[in-house]
Amino acid sequence: MFKKKLIASISILAMSSAMVAPPAFAQASNDVIRIGVLTDMTGQFSHEAGEGSVAAVKMAVEDFGGKVLGKPIEVIFADHQNKPDIGAAKAREWYDKGIDMIAGLINSGVALSVTNVAKDKNKIAIINGSGSSKITNEGCTPVSIHYAYDTYALATGTTKYLIKEKNLDTWYFLTADYAFGHALEGDATASIKALGGTVVGSTRYPMDTADHSSFLLRAQASKAKVVAMAGSGQSFINAVKSSQEFGITRGGQTLAGLLVWDTDVHALGLKQAQGLIMTTAFYWDRTPETRAWSKRFQDRMKRMPHMGDAGDYSSTMHYLKAIQAAGTDETGAVMAKMKSTPINDFFATNGRIREDGRMVHDMYVYQVKTPAESKYAWDYLSIKETIPAAQAFRPLSESSCYLVKK
């Protein structure tokens, strides 16, 4: 009887200890933290992501010290070829093999596919390359973060500036025919109508098209005050070049790039890109801090970084700090720490990650300089407006994310 009571007492004590003991913190699964950069390494978005995304993530890991919780940090990468099925398959393979977080994820179709896999696997995905606002709206998940920018911020920033400041209230869209282009046109259209403007027409072109002649003729014939480019990548560059050949701006229409990367301006040259109005999350020459980090990136990549590169670095650093603070790489604990910790670095001031996964921070409206205005290499942009974080992104009151409590 005494033996049974002793065993029972020990069992109760063990159960009580288990109930009050802290979780097994200060440990990493598989004794290593693994980050996978899933990006476009060879396609039309490779100059906006690709090696730049990988370099930015590796810089963050190196600056962190190469270890977290005493365990090494590994970075691998793969090319998703801009195909959602390939991206999803690679994400599933990586998560099953112990990848803790997938970064990069340019191409909104790929990003949306991968975040669904992340949700199924209870693993983290951080998006910097893609823009579709669907990622934190109807496509939100509890394990994905949309960090650098989205189509809502880009579209509302540019449309508000051109309509309110320039009285350019009639618009025609040239839209890339995939998830990002559709979202960009949709968010811009909603903003234009809310501001009293009018969309007089729209043409959708294949993502990989090289000839925009027929599309530009329709835009020119529309007599819209603004021809808005709702696309990205090499196709966007080709469209801007063609618009100059067709005399879009010489004819009095204003060209608006609803997503313009610094590398796009560099590829176009100021003679062709001058005057473009754009909204962005980051410009290398904005502050002493942005300049210092950008020079380091340039030393490695032989070009200046854009908001995707800066976002990849900042979000990776935030992720690693969250692991350190949580004492574990367990998904729920890390996500909670990332959402509860403000982001203050060269990329963002008092940035924060909302319950829908959207990282909110200031955005900026710039105009591309003329060749005469540029004084040194990569001196491309002139600041026109700062959009406060509270105004830059879709308010939660308008969100359709199931994680948002209303």
Short mmCIF file of C-alpha atoms in Angstrom, two decimals, residues 115-308:
data_model
loop_
_atom_site.label_atom_id
_atom_site.label_comp_id
_atom_site.label_asym_id
_atom_site.label_seq_id
_atom_site.Cartn_x
_atom_site.Cartn_y
_atom_site.Cartn_z
CA THR A 115 2.20 30.33 -48.14
CA ASN A 116 -0.50 27.68 -48.44
CA VAL A 117 2.16 24.99 -48.09
CA ALA A 118 3.68 26.87 -45.13
CA LYS A 119 0.30 26.89 -43.43
CA ASP A 120 -0.13 23.14 -43.99
CA LYS A 121 3.35 22.42 -42.65
CA ASN A 122 3.21 25.00 -39.82
CA LYS A 123 6.41 26.60 -41.07
CA ILE A 124 7.30 30.25 -41.68
CA ALA A 125 7.33 32.09 -45.02
CA ILE A 126 8.47 35.72 -45.37
CA ILE A 127 7.64 37.50 -48.62
CA ASN A 128 9.65 40.46 -49.90
CA GLY A 129 9.75 40.08 -53.67
CA SER A 130 6.02 39.71 -54.37
CA GLY A 131 3.43 42.43 -54.09
CA SER A 132 -0.14 41.12 -54.32
CA SER A 133 -2.16 42.48 -51.40
CA LYS A 134 -4.08 39.21 -51.47
CA ILE A 135 -1.16 37.71 -49.49
CA THR A 136 -2.34 39.46 -46.31
CA ASN A 137 -5.98 39.81 -47.32
CA GLU A 138 -8.01 36.77 -48.38
CA GLY A 139 -4.78 34.74 -48.73
CA CYS A 140 -3.44 35.45 -45.24
CA THR A 141 -2.07 32.70 -42.99
CA PRO A 142 -0.85 32.64 -39.37
CA VAL A 143 2.68 31.70 -40.49
CA SER A 144 3.37 34.10 -43.38
CA ILE A 145 4.63 37.69 -43.30
CA HIS A 146 4.43 40.22 -46.12
CA TYR A 147 7.29 42.54 -45.35
CA ALA A 148 8.57 45.13 -47.83
CA TYR A 149 5.59 46.36 -49.87
CA ASP A 150 2.30 45.38 -51.46
CA THR A 151 0.06 46.46 -54.32
CA TYR A 152 -2.23 48.46 -52.04
CA ALA A 153 0.65 50.62 -50.80
CA LEU A 154 2.15 51.05 -54.26
CA ALA A 155 -1.14 51.85 -55.95
CA THR A 156 -2.58 54.22 -53.37
CA GLY A 157 0.71 56.07 -52.94
CA THR A 158 1.12 56.82 -56.64
CA THR A 159 -2.54 57.45 -57.46
CA LYS A 160 -3.07 59.81 -54.54
CA TYR A 161 0.01 61.84 -55.42
CA LEU A 162 -0.86 62.19 -59.10
CA ILE A 163 -4.53 62.96 -58.56
CA LYS A 164 -4.24 65.24 -55.52
CA GLU A 165 -0.99 67.01 -56.38
CA LYS A 166 -1.07 66.98 -60.19
CA ASN A 167 -4.81 66.77 -60.96
CA LEU A 168 -4.19 63.80 -63.26
CA ASP A 169 -7.57 62.12 -62.89
CA THR A 170 -8.04 59.95 -66.00
CA TRP A 171 -6.12 56.67 -66.19
CA TYR A 172 -5.40 53.86 -68.63
CA PHE A 173 -3.76 50.61 -67.47
CA LEU A 174 -1.22 48.38 -69.16
CA THR A 175 -1.43 45.34 -66.89
CA ALA A 176 0.69 42.21 -66.71
CA ASP A 177 -1.66 39.23 -66.92
CA TYR A 178 -0.87 37.40 -63.68
CA ALA A 179 -1.75 37.65 -59.96
CA PHE A 180 0.48 40.64 -59.19
CA GLY A 181 -0.64 42.71 -62.18
CA HIS A 182 -4.32 42.02 -61.49
CA ALA A 183 -3.95 42.99 -57.82
CA LEU A 184 -2.03 46.15 -58.71
CA GLU A 185 -4.65 47.27 -61.21
CA GLY A 186 -7.47 46.40 -58.81
CA ASP A 187 -5.98 48.31 -55.87
CA ALA A 188 -5.13 51.30 -58.07
CA THR A 189 -8.61 51.36 -59.60
CA ALA A 190 -10.25 51.39 -56.18
CA SER A 191 -8.02 54.28 -55.11
CA ILE A 192 -8.64 56.26 -58.31
CA LYS A 193 -12.41 55.97 -57.98
CA ALA A 194 -12.31 56.87 -54.28
CA LEU A 195 -10.40 60.03 -55.22
CA GLY A 196 -12.94 61.00 -57.89
CA GLY A 197 -10.83 59.89 -60.82
CA THR A 198 -11.80 57.73 -63.80
CA VAL A 199 -10.31 54.63 -65.39
CA VAL A 200 -10.95 54.97 -69.13
CA GLY A 201 -9.54 51.61 -70.16
CA SER A 202 -7.22 48.71 -69.53
CA THR A 203 -5.21 46.21 -71.55
CA ARG A 204 -3.68 43.04 -70.18
CA TYR A 205 -0.52 41.66 -71.73
CA PRO A 206 1.23 38.29 -71.29
CA MET A 207 3.84 38.39 -68.53
CA ASP A 208 6.68 37.43 -70.91
CA THR A 209 5.69 39.63 -73.86
CA ALA A 210 8.43 41.60 -75.63
CA ASP A 211 6.27 43.64 -78.01
CA HIS A 212 3.93 46.22 -76.44
CA SER A 213 3.15 48.13 -79.65
CA SER A 214 -0.53 47.32 -79.95
CA PHE A 215 -1.12 47.87 -76.22
CA LEU A 216 0.58 51.27 -76.27
CA LEU A 217 -1.41 52.39 -79.29
CA ARG A 218 -4.62 51.72 -77.35
CA ALA A 219 -3.27 53.65 -74.36
CA GLN A 220 -2.30 56.55 -76.59
CA ALA A 221 -5.68 56.58 -78.31
CA SER A 222 -7.48 56.64 -74.93
CA LYS A 223 -6.26 60.22 -74.29
CA ALA A 224 -5.99 59.34 -70.60
CA LYS A 225 -3.85 61.75 -68.62
CA VAL A 226 -1.96 58.85 -67.01
CA VAL A 227 -0.75 55.62 -68.59
CA ALA A 228 -0.16 53.30 -65.64
CA MET A 229 2.19 50.33 -65.95
CA ALA A 230 0.85 47.57 -63.70
CA GLY A 231 3.63 45.07 -64.16
CA SER A 232 7.20 44.27 -63.30
CA GLY A 233 10.37 42.64 -64.55
CA GLN A 234 11.88 42.76 -68.00
CA SER A 235 8.45 43.17 -69.54
CA PHE A 236 7.99 46.44 -67.64
CA ILE A 237 11.36 47.70 -68.88
CA ASN A 238 10.41 46.83 -72.45
CA ALA A 239 7.08 48.63 -72.05
CA VAL A 240 8.72 51.84 -70.83
CA LYS A 241 11.23 51.77 -73.68
CA SER A 242 8.42 51.29 -76.17
CA SER A 243 6.38 54.09 -74.61
CA GLN A 244 9.25 56.48 -75.28
CA GLU A 245 9.44 55.33 -78.90
CA PHE A 246 5.70 55.92 -79.29
CA GLY A 247 6.01 59.38 -77.73
CA ILE A 248 3.61 58.75 -74.83
CA THR A 249 5.11 61.48 -72.64
CA ARG A 250 5.90 63.79 -75.56
CA GLY A 251 2.22 63.65 -76.42
CA GLY A 252 1.29 64.99 -72.98
CA GLN A 253 0.46 61.78 -71.15
CA THR A 254 2.15 60.98 -67.83
CA LEU A 255 3.77 57.58 -67.38
CA ALA A 256 3.33 56.00 -63.95
CA GLY A 257 5.18 52.87 -62.91
CA LEU A 258 3.11 51.18 -60.24
CA LEU A 259 6.12 49.05 -59.35
CA VAL A 260 9.52 50.42 -60.27
CA TRP A 261 12.71 48.92 -58.88
CA ASP A 262 15.94 50.91 -58.70
CA THR A 263 17.43 48.26 -60.99
CA ASP A 264 14.72 49.05 -63.56
CA VAL A 265 15.77 52.71 -63.58
CA HIS A 266 19.39 51.65 -63.92
CA ALA A 267 18.57 49.34 -66.83
CA LEU A 268 16.49 52.00 -68.59
CA GLY A 269 18.87 54.88 -67.96
CA LEU A 270 17.69 58.32 -66.87
CA LYS A 271 17.10 59.51 -70.41
CA GLN A 272 14.27 56.98 -70.81
CA ALA A 273 13.11 56.69 -67.19
CA GLN A 274 13.13 60.40 -66.29
CA GLY A 275 9.90 61.76 -64.87
CA LEU A 276 8.47 58.39 -63.78
CA ILE A 277 6.46 58.66 -60.56
CA MET A 278 6.88 55.68 -58.27
CA THR A 279 6.14 54.54 -54.74
CA THR A 280 8.69 52.44 -52.86
CA ALA A 281 9.58 51.22 -49.38
CA PHE A 282 13.30 51.92 -49.63
CA TYR A 283 15.81 54.08 -51.47
CA TRP A 284 19.50 53.56 -50.87
CA ASP A 285 20.32 57.30 -50.70
CA ARG A 286 17.63 58.38 -48.21
CA THR A 287 19.54 58.45 -44.90
CA PRO A 288 23.07 57.84 -43.57
CA GLU A 289 21.91 54.41 -42.38
CA THR A 290 20.49 53.39 -45.78
CA ARG A 291 23.67 54.59 -47.46
CA ALA A 292 25.95 52.67 -45.10
CA TRP A 293 24.13 49.36 -45.56
CA SER A 294 23.70 49.89 -49.30
CA LYS A 295 27.41 50.49 -49.84
CA ARG A 296 28.11 47.13 -48.20
CA PHE A 297 25.56 45.45 -50.45
CA GLN A 298 27.04 47.18 -53.48
CA ASP A 299 30.50 45.92 -52.59
CA ARG A 300 29.12 42.39 -52.77
CA MET A 301 26.69 42.65 -55.69
CA LYS A 302 28.24 45.48 -57.76
CA ARG A 303 24.90 47.31 -57.77
CA MET A 304 22.83 49.30 -55.32
CA PRO A 305 20.02 47.47 -53.48
CA HIS A 306 16.29 48.05 -53.85
CA MET A 307 13.44 47.52 -51.41
CA GLY A 308 13.34 43.75 -52.02
#
